[in-house]
Coordinates of C-alpha atoms in Angstrom, one line a residue:
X535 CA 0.0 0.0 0.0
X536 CA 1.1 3.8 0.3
X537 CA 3.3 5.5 2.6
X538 CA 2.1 6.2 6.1
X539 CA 0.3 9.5 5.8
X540 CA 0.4 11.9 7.8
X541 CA -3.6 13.0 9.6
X542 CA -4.9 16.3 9.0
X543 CA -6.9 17.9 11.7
X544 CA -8.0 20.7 13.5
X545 CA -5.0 22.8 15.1
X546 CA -2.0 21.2 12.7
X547 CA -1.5 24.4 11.6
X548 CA 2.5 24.9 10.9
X549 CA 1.9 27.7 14.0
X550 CA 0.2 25.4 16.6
X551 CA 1.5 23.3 19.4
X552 CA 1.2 20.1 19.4
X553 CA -1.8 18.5 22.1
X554 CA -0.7 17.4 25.0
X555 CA -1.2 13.1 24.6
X556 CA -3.5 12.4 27.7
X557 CA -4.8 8.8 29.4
X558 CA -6.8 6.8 26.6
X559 CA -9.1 6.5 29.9
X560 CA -9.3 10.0 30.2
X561 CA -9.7 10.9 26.6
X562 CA -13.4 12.1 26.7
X563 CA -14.0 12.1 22.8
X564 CA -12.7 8.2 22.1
X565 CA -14.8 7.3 25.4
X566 CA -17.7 8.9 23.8
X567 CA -17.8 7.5 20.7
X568 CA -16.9 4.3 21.7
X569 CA -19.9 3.8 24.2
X570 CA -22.0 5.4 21.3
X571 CA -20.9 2.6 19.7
X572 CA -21.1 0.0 22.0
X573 CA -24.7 0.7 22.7
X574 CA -25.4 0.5 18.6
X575 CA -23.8 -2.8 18.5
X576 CA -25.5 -4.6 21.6
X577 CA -28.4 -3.2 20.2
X578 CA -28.4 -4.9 17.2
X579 CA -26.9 -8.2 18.6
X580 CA -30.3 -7.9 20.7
X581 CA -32.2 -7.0 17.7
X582 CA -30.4 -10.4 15.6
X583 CA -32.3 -12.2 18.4
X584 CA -35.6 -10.7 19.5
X585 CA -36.7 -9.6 15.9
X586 CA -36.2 -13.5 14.3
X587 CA -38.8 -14.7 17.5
X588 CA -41.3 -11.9 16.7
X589 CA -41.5 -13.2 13.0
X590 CA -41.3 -16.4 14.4
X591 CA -44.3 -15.4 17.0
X592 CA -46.5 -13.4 14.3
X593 CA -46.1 -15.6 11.7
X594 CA -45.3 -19.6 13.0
X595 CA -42.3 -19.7 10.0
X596 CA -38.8 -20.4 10.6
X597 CA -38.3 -19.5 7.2
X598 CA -39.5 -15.6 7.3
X599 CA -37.6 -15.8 11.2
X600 CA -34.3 -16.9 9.6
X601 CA -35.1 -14.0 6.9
X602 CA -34.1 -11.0 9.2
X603 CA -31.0 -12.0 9.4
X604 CA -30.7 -12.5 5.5
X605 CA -32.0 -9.2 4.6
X606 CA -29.4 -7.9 6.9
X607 CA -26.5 -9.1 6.2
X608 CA -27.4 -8.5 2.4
X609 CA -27.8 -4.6 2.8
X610 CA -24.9 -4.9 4.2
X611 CA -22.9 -6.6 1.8
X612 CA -24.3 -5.0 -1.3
X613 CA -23.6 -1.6 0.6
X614 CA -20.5 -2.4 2.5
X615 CA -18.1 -0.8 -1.1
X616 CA -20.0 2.2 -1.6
X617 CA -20.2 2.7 2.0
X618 CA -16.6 2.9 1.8
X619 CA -16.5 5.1 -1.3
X620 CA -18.5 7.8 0.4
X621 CA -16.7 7.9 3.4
X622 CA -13.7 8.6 1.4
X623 CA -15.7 11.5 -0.6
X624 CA -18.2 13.2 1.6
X625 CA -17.6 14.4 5.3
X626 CA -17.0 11.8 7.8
X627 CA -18.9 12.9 10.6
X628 CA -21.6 14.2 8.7
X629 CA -22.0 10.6 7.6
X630 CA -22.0 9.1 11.2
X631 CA -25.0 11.5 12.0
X632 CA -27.2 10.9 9.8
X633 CA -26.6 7.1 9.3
X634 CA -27.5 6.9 13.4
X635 CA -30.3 9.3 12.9
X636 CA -31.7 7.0 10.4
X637 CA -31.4 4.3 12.3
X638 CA -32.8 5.5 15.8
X639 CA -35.8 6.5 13.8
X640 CA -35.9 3.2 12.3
X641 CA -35.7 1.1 15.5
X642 CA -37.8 3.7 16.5
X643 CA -41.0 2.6 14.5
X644 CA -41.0 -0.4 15.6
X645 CA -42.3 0.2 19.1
X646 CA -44.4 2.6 17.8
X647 CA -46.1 -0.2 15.5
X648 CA -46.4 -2.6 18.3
X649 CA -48.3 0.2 20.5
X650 CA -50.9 0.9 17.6
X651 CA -50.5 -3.0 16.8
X652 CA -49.7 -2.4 13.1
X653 CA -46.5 -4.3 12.7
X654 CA -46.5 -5.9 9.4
X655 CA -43.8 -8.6 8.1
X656 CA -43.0 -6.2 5.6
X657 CA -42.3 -3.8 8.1
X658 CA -39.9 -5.9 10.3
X659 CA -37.9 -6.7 7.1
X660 CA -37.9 -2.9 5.8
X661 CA -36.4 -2.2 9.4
X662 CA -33.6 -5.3 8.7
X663 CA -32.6 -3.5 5.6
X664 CA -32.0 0.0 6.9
X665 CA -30.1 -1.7 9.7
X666 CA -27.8 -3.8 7.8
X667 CA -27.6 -0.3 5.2
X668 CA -26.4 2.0 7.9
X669 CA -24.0 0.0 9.2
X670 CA -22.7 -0.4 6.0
X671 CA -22.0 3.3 5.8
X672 CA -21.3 3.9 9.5
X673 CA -18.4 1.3 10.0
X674 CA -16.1 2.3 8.3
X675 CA -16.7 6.2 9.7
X676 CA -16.8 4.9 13.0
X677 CA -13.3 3.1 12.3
X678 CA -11.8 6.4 10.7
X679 CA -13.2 8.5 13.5
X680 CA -10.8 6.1 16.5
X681 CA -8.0 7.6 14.1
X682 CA -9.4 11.4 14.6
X683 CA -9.1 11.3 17.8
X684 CA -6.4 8.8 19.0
X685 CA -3.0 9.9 18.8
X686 CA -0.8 7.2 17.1
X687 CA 0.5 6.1 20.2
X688 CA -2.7 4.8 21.4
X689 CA -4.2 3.3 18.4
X690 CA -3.6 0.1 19.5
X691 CA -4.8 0.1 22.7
X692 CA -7.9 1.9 21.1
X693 CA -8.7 -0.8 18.1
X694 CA -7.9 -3.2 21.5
X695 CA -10.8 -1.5 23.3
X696 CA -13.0 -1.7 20.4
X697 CA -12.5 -5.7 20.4
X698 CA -14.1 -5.7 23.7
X699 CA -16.6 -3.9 22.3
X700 CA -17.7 -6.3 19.7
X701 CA -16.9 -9.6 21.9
X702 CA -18.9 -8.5 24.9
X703 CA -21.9 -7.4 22.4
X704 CA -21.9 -10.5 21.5
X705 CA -21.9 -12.7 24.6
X706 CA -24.6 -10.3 26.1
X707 CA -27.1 -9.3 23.0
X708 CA -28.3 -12.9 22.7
X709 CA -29.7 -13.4 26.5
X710 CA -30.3 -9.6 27.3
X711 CA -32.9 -10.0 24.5
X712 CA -34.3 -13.5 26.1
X713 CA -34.6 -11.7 29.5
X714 CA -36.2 -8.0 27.4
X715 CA -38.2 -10.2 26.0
X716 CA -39.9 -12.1 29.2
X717 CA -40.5 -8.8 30.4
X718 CA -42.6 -7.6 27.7
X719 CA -43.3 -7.8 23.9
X720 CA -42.4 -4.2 23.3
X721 CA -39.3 -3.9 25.5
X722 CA -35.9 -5.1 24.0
X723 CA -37.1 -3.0 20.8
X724 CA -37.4 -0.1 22.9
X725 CA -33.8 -1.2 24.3
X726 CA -32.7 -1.3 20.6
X727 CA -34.2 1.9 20.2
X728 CA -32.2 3.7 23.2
X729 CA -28.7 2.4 21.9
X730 CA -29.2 3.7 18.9
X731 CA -30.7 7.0 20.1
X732 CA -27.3 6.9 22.7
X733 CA -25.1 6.2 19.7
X734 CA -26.8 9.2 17.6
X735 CA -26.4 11.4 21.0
X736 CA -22.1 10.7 20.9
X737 CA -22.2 11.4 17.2
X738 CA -23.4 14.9 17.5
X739 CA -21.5 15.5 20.9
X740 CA -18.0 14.8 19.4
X741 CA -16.3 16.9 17.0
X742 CA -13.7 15.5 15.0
X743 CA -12.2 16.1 11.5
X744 CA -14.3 14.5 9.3
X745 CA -12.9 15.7 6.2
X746 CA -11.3 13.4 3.7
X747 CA -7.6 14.0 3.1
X748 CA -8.2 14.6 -0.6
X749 CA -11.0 15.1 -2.6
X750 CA -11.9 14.4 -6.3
X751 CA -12.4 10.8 -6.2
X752 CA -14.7 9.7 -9.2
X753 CA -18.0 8.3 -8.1
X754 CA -17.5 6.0 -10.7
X755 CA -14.0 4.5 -10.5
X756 CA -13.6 5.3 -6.6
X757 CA -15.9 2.3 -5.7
X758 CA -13.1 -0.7 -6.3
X759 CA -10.4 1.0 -5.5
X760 CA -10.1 -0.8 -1.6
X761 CA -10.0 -4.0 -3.6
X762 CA -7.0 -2.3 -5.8
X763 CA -5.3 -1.2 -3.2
X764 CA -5.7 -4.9 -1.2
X765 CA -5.0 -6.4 -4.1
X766 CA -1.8 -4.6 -4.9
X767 CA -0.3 -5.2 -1.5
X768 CA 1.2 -8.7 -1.1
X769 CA 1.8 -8.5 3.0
X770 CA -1.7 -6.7 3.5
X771 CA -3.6 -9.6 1.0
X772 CA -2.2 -12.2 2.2
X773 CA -3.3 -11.4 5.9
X774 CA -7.0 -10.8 4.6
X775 CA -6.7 -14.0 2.7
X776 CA -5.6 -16.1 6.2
X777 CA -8.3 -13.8 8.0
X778 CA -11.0 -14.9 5.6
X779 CA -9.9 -18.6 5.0
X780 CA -10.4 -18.3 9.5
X781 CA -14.1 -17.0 9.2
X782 CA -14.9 -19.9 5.8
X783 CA -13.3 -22.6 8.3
X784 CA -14.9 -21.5 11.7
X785 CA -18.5 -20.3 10.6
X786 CA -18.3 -23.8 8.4
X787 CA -17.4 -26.2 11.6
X788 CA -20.3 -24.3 14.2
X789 CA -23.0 -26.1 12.9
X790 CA -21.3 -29.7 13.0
X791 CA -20.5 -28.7 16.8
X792 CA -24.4 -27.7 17.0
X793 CA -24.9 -31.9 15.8
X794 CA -22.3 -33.3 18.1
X795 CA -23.7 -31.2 21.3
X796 CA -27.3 -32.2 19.8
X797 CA -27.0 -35.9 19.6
X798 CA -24.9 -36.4 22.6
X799 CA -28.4 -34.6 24.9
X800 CA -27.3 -31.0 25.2
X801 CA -30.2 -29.4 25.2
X802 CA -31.0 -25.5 23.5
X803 CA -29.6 -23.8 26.9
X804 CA -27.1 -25.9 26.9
X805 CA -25.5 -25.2 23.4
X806 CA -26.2 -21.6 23.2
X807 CA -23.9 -21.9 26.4
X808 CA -21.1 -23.7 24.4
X809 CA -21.0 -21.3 21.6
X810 CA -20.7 -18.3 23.7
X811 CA -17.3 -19.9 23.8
X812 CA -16.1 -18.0 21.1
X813 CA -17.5 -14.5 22.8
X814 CA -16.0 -15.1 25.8
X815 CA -12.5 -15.9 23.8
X816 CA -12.6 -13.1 22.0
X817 CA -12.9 -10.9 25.3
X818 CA -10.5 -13.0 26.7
X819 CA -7.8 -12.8 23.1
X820 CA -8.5 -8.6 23.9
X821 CA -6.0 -8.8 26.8
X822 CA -3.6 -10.7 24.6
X823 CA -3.2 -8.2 21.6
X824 CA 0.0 -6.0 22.9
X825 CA 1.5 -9.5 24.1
X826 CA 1.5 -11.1 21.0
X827 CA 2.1 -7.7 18.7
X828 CA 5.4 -7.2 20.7
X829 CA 6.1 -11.3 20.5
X830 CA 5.4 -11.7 16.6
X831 CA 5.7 -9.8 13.3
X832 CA 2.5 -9.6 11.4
X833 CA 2.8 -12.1 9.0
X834 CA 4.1 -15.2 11.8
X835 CA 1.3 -14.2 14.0
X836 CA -1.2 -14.7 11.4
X837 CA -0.1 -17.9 11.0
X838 CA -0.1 -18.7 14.1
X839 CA -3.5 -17.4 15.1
X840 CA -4.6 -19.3 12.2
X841 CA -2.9 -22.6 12.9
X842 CA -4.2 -22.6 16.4
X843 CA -7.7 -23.6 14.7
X844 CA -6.1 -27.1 13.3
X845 CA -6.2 -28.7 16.3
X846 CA -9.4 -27.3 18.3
X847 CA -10.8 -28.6 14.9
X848 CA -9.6 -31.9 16.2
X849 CA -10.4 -31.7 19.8
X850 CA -13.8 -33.8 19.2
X851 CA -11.9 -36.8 18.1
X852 CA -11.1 -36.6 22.0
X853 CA -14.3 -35.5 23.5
X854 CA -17.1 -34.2 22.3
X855 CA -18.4 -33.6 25.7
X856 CA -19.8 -29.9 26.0
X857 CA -17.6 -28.9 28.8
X858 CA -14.6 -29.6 26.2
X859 CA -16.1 -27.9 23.7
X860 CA -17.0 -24.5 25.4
X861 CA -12.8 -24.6 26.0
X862 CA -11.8 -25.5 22.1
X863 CA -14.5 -22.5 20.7
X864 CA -12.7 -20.5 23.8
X865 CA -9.0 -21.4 22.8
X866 CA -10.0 -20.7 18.9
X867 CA -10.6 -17.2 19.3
X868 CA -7.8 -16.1 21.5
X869 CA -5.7 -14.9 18.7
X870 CA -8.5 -13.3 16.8
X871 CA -8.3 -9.8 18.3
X872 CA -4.8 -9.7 18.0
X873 CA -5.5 -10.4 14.3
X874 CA -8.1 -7.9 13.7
X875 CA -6.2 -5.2 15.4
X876 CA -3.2 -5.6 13.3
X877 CA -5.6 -5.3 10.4
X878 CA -6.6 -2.7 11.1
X879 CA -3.5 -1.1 11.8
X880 CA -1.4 -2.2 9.1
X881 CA -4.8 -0.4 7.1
X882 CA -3.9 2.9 9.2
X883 CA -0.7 2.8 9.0
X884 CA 0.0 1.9 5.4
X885 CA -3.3 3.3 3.3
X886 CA -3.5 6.7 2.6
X887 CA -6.3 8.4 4.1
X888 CA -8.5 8.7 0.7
X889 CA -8.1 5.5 0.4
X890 CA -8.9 4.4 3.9
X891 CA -12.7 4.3 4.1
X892 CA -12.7 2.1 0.6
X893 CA -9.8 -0.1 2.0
X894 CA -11.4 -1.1 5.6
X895 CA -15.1 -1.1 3.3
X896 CA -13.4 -4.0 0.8
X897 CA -12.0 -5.9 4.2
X898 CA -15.3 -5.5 6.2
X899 CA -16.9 -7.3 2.5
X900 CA -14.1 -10.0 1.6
X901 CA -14.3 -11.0 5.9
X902 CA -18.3 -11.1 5.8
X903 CA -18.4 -13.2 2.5
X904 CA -17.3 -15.5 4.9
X905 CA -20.6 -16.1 7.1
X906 CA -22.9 -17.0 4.5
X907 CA -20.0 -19.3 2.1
X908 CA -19.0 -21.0 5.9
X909 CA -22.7 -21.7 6.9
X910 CA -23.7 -22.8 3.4
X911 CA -20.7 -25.4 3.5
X912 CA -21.4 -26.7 6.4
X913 CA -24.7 -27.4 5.3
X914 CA -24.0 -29.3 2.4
X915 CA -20.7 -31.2 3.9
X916 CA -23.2 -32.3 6.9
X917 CA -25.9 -33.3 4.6
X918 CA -23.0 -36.4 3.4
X919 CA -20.8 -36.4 6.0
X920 CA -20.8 -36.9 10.1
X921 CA -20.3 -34.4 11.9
X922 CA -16.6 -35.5 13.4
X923 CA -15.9 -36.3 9.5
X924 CA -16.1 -32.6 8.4
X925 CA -14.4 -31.0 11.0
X926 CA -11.5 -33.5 10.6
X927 CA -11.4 -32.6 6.6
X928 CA -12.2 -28.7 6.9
X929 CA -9.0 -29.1 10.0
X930 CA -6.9 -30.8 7.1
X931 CA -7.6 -28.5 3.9
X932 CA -6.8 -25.6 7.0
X933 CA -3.5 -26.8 7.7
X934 CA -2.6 -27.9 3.8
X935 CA -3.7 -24.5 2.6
X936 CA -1.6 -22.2 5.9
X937 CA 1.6 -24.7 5.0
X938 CA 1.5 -23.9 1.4
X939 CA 1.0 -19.7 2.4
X940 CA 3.9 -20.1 4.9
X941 CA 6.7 -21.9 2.5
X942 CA 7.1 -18.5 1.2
X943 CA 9.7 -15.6 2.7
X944 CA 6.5 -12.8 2.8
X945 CA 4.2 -14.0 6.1
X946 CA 7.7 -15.7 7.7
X947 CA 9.7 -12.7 7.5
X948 CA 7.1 -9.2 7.1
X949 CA 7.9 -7.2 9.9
X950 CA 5.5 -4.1 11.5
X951 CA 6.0 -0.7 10.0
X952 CA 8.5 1.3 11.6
X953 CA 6.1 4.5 11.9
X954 CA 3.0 4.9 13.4

């Protein structure tokens, strides 16, 4: 990718003095922003839960449940490179605003519909699309905003924070909306509501510099330039590759865990317990990220992170008991803030900021193309396979395909960027 450039911003004037670096603790605008957006992703992991059982209530289908989730993640997706594109072209901040705004008024609605009972199934999937559609266009901002208001010195610790953000949203969002919804029909939409009314709230409070570093990007060629840019960087595609080959290989192998906990008398409780493994790993990994950036260069620890899954694919061979389990998902996603934090980093601290929004826009896409190829896989391998059977072959492709990407000199020997 480019040089490290350097950030523009308010007061960088070639008369001003530099700002005193203070506490990340004590650095009111990051705080801000990142409990805005902590409250906007809780809310939707309680929203991924309670709005599948309201279809599921109002209509009896598992098909039209199942299709919230779908309509989602496809906004998403089909938005994910233009919402990269604009936040390389338009004001940043700007951006943020009115993506929350349209989403609090979104989430919004729904309450609203319940009280004048006129919540429609067409209604519940309009308000899946506008989710998936704004966070399309406000994660990349959010990203690029961290980097507005962290100095470089702290950007690690700040994209380490953020981790927890995203692990403990999703270890909580799934039984906060069990227990919202016990309490009443209305009430974890009302919850999903507030966050996203909270997160609007920190957008307008905090004032960063949401200006792109240079303008003039054409609308129509801007749009695949993240993939250019990833695809013309052998140490940065290589990593997205290994990072995308981990979320093919562990989205495929969580529905042949589902079969083994299933058939050996877990019951519901008892395997949305196991899979919170990964969640409670990834909070875990969060503490581990400065550790294993000082301990490895970028390209040995993404082999290693990656390598770790080989043999917590095999772990069932062993014991499939769900104990054993809960620790394999656990020791799986140790690594996998360390990995998405260097991401991120080698993105900051090697893309140009035009580029930036399309560049973490064509990561957040290649990465997601993982959910729906991995659950689809796993599908299909456990409709001819047992279960044991296809995590034992998805463990050996894994460790064929990282020895192959390792006999190379680029992963063994890429070292972190001197700068920033």
């Amino acid at each position: 990718m480019t040089a490290l450039q350097v950030e523009r911003g308010a007061g960088t004037g070639p008369e001003s003095e530099p700002e005193p670096v203070v506490p990340l603790r004590r650095n009111w605008r990051f705080q801000a922003l990142w409990s805005g957006a902590a409250a906007s992703m809780l809310g939707t992991m309680v929203a991924d839960t309670a709005y599948p059982l309201m279809l599921l209530a109002m209509t009896g289908s598992p098909a039209l449940a199942g299709a919230f989730g779908a309509v989602q993640f496809t906004a998403s997706l089909l938005l994910g490179l233009h919402g990269g594109a604009v936040a390389d072209r338009q004001n940043r901040r700007v951006i943020l605003i009115v993506s929350d705004t349209v989403r609090a008024l979104t989430t919004l609605s729904v309450p609203l519909a319940l009280w004048l009972d006129r919540l429609t199934v067409p209604h519940v999937l309009a308000v899946a699309a506008v989710i998936g559609a704004t966070t399309a266009y406000a994660g990349p901002v959010r990203m690029l905003a961290v980097r507005s208001v962290v100095p470089p010195s702290q950007l690690r610790a700040a994209l380490t924070q953020d981790e927890i953000r995203v692990n403990g949203a999703s270890l909580l969002g799934p039984p906060l909306a069990g227990l919202l919804l016990g309490v009443g029909r209305a009430v974890p939409f009302l919850a999903v509501a507030g966050g996203s009314l909270y997160a609007l709230a920190t957008s307008c409070l905090v004032r960063f510099d949401g200006r792109p570093a240079a303008d003039g990007a054409s609308p129509a060629g801007g749009l695949l330039d993240g993939l250019r840019e990833l695809a013309g960087n052998r140490l940065m595609l290589a990593v997205l590759a290994v990072s995308g080959l981990i979320n093919l290989a562990g989205t495929t192998c969580l529905m042949p865990i589902v079969v083994l906990l299933r058939d050996g008398g877990t019951d519901s409780t008892g395997i949305g317990l196991v899979l919170a493994g990964e969640a409670v790993g990834g909070l875990l990994g969060a503490l581990l990220v400065r550790p294993l950036h000082r301990w490895f260069g970028p390209g040995v620890l993404t082999l290693l992170v990656s390598g770790m899954l080989v043999p917590v694919l095999l772990v069932p061979y062993v014991s499939a008991a769900p104990v054993v389990l809960f620790a394999a998902l656990v020791l799986m996603a140790l690594g996998i803030p360390a990995l998405r934090v260097m991401l991120d980093l080698l993105v900051f601290q090697r893309v140009a900021d035009e580029l930036r929004g399309r560049v973490i826009a064509a990561s957040m896409t290649v990465l997601m193309l993982g959910v729906p190829l991995g659950t689809f896989l796993g599908g299909v391998l456990l409709g001819h396979f047992q279960a044991r059977t296809v995590l034992g072959s998805v463990a050996v492709l894994l460790a064929v395909t990282l020895l192959a990407l390792a006999v190379p000199r680029l992963l063994r020997t890429a070292q972190w960027p001197t700068a920033g």
